[in-house]
Amino acid sequence: MTAVDSKSAERSLWENILQRIEIFIWVLNQACIGFVTIYMFWICIYKGMGTMELHAFLVTIGFSLLMAEGIMCHYSINPLTNGFKRKTKTTIHWVLLTLGGGCGVAGCLVMIVIVKLNMDQLHNRLGFAAFILCLISMLSGLSALFSSYLRRILSPLLNKGFHNLVGFGTFLTALLAQYYGYEFFHSSIIWSFINVLQVVTLVSLVLTSIGPLKALYQKISSYSD
Ligand code: HEM
Ligand code: HEM
């Protein structure tokens, strides 16, 4: 074996190890998403699905489940979508995010209409920001989908880059709102378990962000080339 051969064998060994770590991270993230979704589904039904439970249920399905899964569609190691062409992944992405964004926006509206815009708490401020960002993400997603038709007025790289950035911002603020949202359950869930839900939500936020941050980095570096 030549020195060049052994170097490339070493590189592919490292690439293999890295890929397995990424797959392990993906599985861990699915467990976190599943845990939060199933638990919130259960507690909201158990508590009788009042206004707060309906709000929490809709935003959990919309942001923590569908938005996270939709964002990870384009992630190259995702075993559920990595066999598909880019176009198919994008179709799955926009279908999941139209549903997820719709549930999330509906969940926010339930509270915005009832509490009449009351910005006294961090949860409300983050939630309202996520609500606005979600609407912008959905519009910018539509423009990213038709970026080739809009190339005369807006470069596709900028168009998709903006959607990627604002989409990531939406997910970040929504999961932070979710983090503070659990505290409203303090009368029915013990604090130590609220902390468990918060940590699991943060883990899922960090792990889901790997894909969009990688994509954003690639877009920024090809823009600066
Ligand atoms: C564990 C999940 C959640 C629970 C239990 C929860 C609970 C609540 C409660 C009780 C309020 C009313 C607060 C008040 O009296 O002022 C509220 C408001 C609100 N929440 Fe949540 N929330 C959760 C997750 C989220 C998420 C993930 C979002 C958005 C991404 C969100 C967006 C909002 C908005 C927009 C408001 C109304 C803000 C306003 O009009 O002032 N919530 N939430
Ligand atoms: C709230 C809703 C949405 C969020 C948070 C969101 C978020 C994202 C993110 C983070 C990416 C980059 C993923 C990656 O490359 O790893 C992306 C890509 C994309 N999204 Fe969305 N999205 C949303 C809704 C939509 C909608 C409604 C559409 C279409 C109607 C859409 C179309 C696209 C397209 C075409 C791409 C690929 C861009 C490219 O080729 O780089 N998105 N989205």
JSON list of C-alpha atoms and ligand atoms in Angstrom, two decimals, residues 40 52 55-56 59-60 63 108 111-112 115-121 123-128 130-131 173-175 177-178 181-182 184-185, ligand 1:
[
{"chain": "A", "resi": 40, "resn": "MET", "atom": "CA", "xyz": [-47.48, 16.41, 25.93]},
{"chain": "A", "resi": 52, "resn": "MET", "atom": "CA", "xyz": [-54.02, 26.11, 27.67]},
{"chain": "A", "resi": 55, "resn": "HIS", "atom": "CA", "xyz": [-52.52, 25.67, 22.85]},
{"chain": "A", "resi": 56, "resn": "ALA", "atom": "CA", "xyz": [-49.70, 23.48, 24.24]},
{"chain": "A", "resi": 59, "resn": "VAL", "atom": "CA", "xyz": [-47.68, 24.09, 19.29]},
{"chain": "A", "resi": 60, "resn": "THR", "atom": "CA", "xyz": [-45.95, 20.86, 20.37]},
{"chain": "A", "resi": 63, "resn": "PHE", "atom": "CA", "xyz": [-43.06, 23.03, 16.24]},
{"chain": "A", "resi": 108, "resn": "CYS", "atom": "CA", "xyz": [-50.44, 30.58, 18.97]},
{"chain": "A", "resi": 111, "resn": "MET", "atom": "CA", "xyz": [-53.63, 32.20, 23.09]},
{"chain": "A", "resi": 112, "resn": "ILE", "atom": "CA", "xyz": [-53.12, 35.53, 21.29]},
{"chain": "A", "resi": 115, "resn": "VAL", "atom": "CA", "xyz": [-54.84, 36.66, 26.43]},
{"chain": "A", "resi": 116, "resn": "LYS", "atom": "CA", "xyz": [-55.12, 39.75, 24.19]},
{"chain": "A", "resi": 117, "resn": "LEU", "atom": "CA", "xyz": [-51.42, 40.41, 23.54]},
{"chain": "A", "resi": 118, "resn": "ASN", "atom": "CA", "xyz": [-49.92, 40.49, 26.95]},
{"chain": "A", "resi": 119, "resn": "MET", "atom": "CA", "xyz": [-46.14, 40.75, 26.70]},
{"chain": "A", "resi": 120, "resn": "ASP", "atom": "CA", "xyz": [-45.32, 40.65, 30.39]},
{"chain": "A", "resi": 121, "resn": "GLN", "atom": "CA", "xyz": [-43.65, 37.22, 30.34]},
{"chain": "A", "resi": 123, "resn": "HIS", "atom": "CA", "xyz": [-42.72, 32.96, 27.19]},
{"chain": "A", "resi": 124, "resn": "ASN", "atom": "CA", "xyz": [-45.27, 35.30, 25.60]},
{"chain": "A", "resi": 125, "resn": "ARG", "atom": "CA", "xyz": [-42.58, 37.43, 23.94]},
{"chain": "A", "resi": 126, "resn": "LEU", "atom": "CA", "xyz": [-40.72, 34.40, 22.54]},
{"chain": "A", "resi": 127, "resn": "GLY", "atom": "CA", "xyz": [-43.99, 32.76, 21.46]},
{"chain": "A", "resi": 128, "resn": "PHE", "atom": "CA", "xyz": [-45.18, 35.89, 19.68]},
{"chain": "A", "resi": 130, "resn": "ALA", "atom": "CA", "xyz": [-41.97, 32.60, 16.80]},
{"chain": "A", "resi": 131, "resn": "PHE", "atom": "CA", "xyz": [-45.52, 33.21, 15.51]},
{"chain": "A", "resi": 173, "resn": "THR", "atom": "CA", "xyz": [-37.44, 30.88, 19.13]},
{"chain": "A", "resi": 174, "resn": "ALA", "atom": "CA", "xyz": [-40.29, 28.34, 19.05]},
{"chain": "A", "resi": 175, "resn": "LEU", "atom": "CA", "xyz": [-38.34, 25.76, 21.05]},
{"chain": "A", "resi": 177, "resn": "ALA", "atom": "CA", "xyz": [-40.88, 29.39, 23.99]},
{"chain": "A", "resi": 178, "resn": "GLN", "atom": "CA", "xyz": [-41.66, 25.70, 24.52]},
{"chain": "A", "resi": 181, "resn": "GLY", "atom": "CA", "xyz": [-44.04, 27.00, 28.38]},
{"chain": "A", "resi": 182, "resn": "TYR", "atom": "CA", "xyz": [-43.63, 23.84, 30.50]},
{"chain": "A", "resi": 184, "resn": "PHE", "atom": "CA", "xyz": [-47.28, 26.73, 33.17]},
{"chain": "A", "resi": 185, "resn": "PHE", "atom": "CA", "xyz": [-47.85, 23.07, 34.08]},
{"chain": "B", "resi": 1, "resn": "HEM", "atom": "C1", "xyz": [-45.36, 23.46, 26.92]},
{"chain": "B", "resi": 1, "resn": "HEM", "atom": "C2", "xyz": [-45.92, 24.15, 26.03]},
{"chain": "B", "resi": 1, "resn": "HEM", "atom": "C3", "xyz": [-46.64, 25.45, 26.28]},
{"chain": "B", "resi": 1, "resn": "HEM", "atom": "C4", "xyz": [-47.50, 25.82, 27.29]},
{"chain": "B", "resi": 1, "resn": "HEM", "atom": "C5", "xyz": [-47.96, 24.98, 28.47]},
{"chain": "B", "resi": 1, "resn": "HEM", "atom": "C6", "xyz": [-47.90, 27.18, 27.05]},
{"chain": "B", "resi": 1, "resn": "HEM", "atom": "C7", "xyz": [-48.74, 27.92, 27.84]},
{"chain": "B", "resi": 1, "resn": "HEM", "atom": "C8", "xyz": [-49.12, 29.24, 27.65]},
{"chain": "B", "resi": 1, "resn": "HEM", "atom": "C9", "xyz": [-49.92, 30.05, 28.53]},
{"chain": "B", "resi": 1, "resn": "HEM", "atom": "C10", "xyz": [-50.53, 29.58, 29.85]},
{"chain": "B", "resi": 1, "resn": "HEM", "atom": "C11", "xyz": [-50.03, 31.28, 27.99]},
{"chain": "B", "resi": 1, "resn": "HEM", "atom": "C12", "xyz": [-50.79, 32.48, 28.56]},
{"chain": "B", "resi": 1, "resn": "HEM", "atom": "C13", "xyz": [-49.84, 33.29, 29.41]},
{"chain": "B", "resi": 1, "resn": "HEM", "atom": "C14", "xyz": [-50.51, 34.49, 30.06]},
{"chain": "B", "resi": 1, "resn": "HEM", "atom": "O1", "xyz": [-51.40, 34.30, 30.85]},
{"chain": "B", "resi": 1, "resn": "HEM", "atom": "O2", "xyz": [-50.13, 35.61, 29.75]},
{"chain": "B", "resi": 1, "resn": "HEM", "atom": "C15", "xyz": [-49.31, 31.26, 26.73]},
{"chain": "B", "resi": 1, "resn": "HEM", "atom": "C16", "xyz": [-49.23, 32.32, 25.86]},
{"chain": "B", "resi": 1, "resn": "HEM", "atom": "C17", "xyz": [-48.66, 32.25, 24.62]},
{"chain": "B", "resi": 1, "resn": "HEM", "atom": "N1", "xyz": [-47.87, 31.20, 24.12]},
{"chain": "B", "resi": 1, "resn": "HEM", "atom": "FE1", "xyz": [-47.59, 29.43, 25.01]},
{"chain": "B", "resi": 1, "resn": "HEM", "atom": "N2", "xyz": [-47.29, 27.62, 25.89]},
{"chain": "B", "resi": 1, "resn": "HEM", "atom": "C18", "xyz": [-46.52, 26.58, 25.40]},
{"chain": "B", "resi": 1, "resn": "HEM", "atom": "C19", "xyz": [-45.74, 26.59, 24.27]},
{"chain": "B", "resi": 1, "resn": "HEM", "atom": "C20", "xyz": [-45.71, 27.62, 23.35]},
{"chain": "B", "resi": 1, "resn": "HEM", "atom": "C21", "xyz": [-44.95, 27.64, 22.11]},
{"chain": "B", "resi": 1, "resn": "HEM", "atom": "C22", "xyz": [-44.01, 26.54, 21.66]},
{"chain": "B", "resi": 1, "resn": "HEM", "atom": "C23", "xyz": [-45.26, 28.80, 21.47]},
{"chain": "B", "resi": 1, "resn": "HEM", "atom": "C24", "xyz": [-44.80, 29.33, 20.16]},
{"chain": "B", "resi": 1, "resn": "HEM", "atom": "C25", "xyz": [-43.78, 28.95, 19.52]},
{"chain": "B", "resi": 1, "resn": "HEM", "atom": "C26", "xyz": [-46.17, 29.54, 22.31]},
{"chain": "B", "resi": 1, "resn": "HEM", "atom": "C27", "xyz": [-46.71, 30.76, 21.99]},
{"chain": "B", "resi": 1, "resn": "HEM", "atom": "C28", "xyz": [-47.49, 31.53, 22.83]},
{"chain": "B", "resi": 1, "resn": "HEM", "atom": "C29", "xyz": [-48.05, 32.82, 22.47]},
{"chain": "B", "resi": 1, "resn": "HEM", "atom": "C30", "xyz": [-47.88, 33.53, 21.12]},
{"chain": "B", "resi": 1, "resn": "HEM", "atom": "C31", "xyz": [-48.76, 33.27, 23.58]},
{"chain": "B", "resi": 1, "resn": "HEM", "atom": "C32", "xyz": [-49.60, 34.54, 23.71]},
{"chain": "B", "resi": 1, "resn": "HEM", "atom": "C33", "xyz": [-48.71, 35.74, 23.85]},
{"chain": "B", "resi": 1, "resn": "HEM", "atom": "C34", "xyz": [-49.52, 37.01, 23.98]},
{"chain": "B", "resi": 1, "resn": "HEM", "atom": "O3", "xyz": [-50.49, 37.19, 23.25]},
{"chain": "B", "resi": 1, "resn": "HEM", "atom": "O4", "xyz": [-49.19, 37.79, 24.82]},
{"chain": "B", "resi": 1, "resn": "HEM", "atom": "N3", "xyz": [-46.43, 28.79, 23.44]},
{"chain": "B", "resi": 1, "resn": "HEM", "atom": "N4", "xyz": [-48.74, 30.01, 26.55]}
]
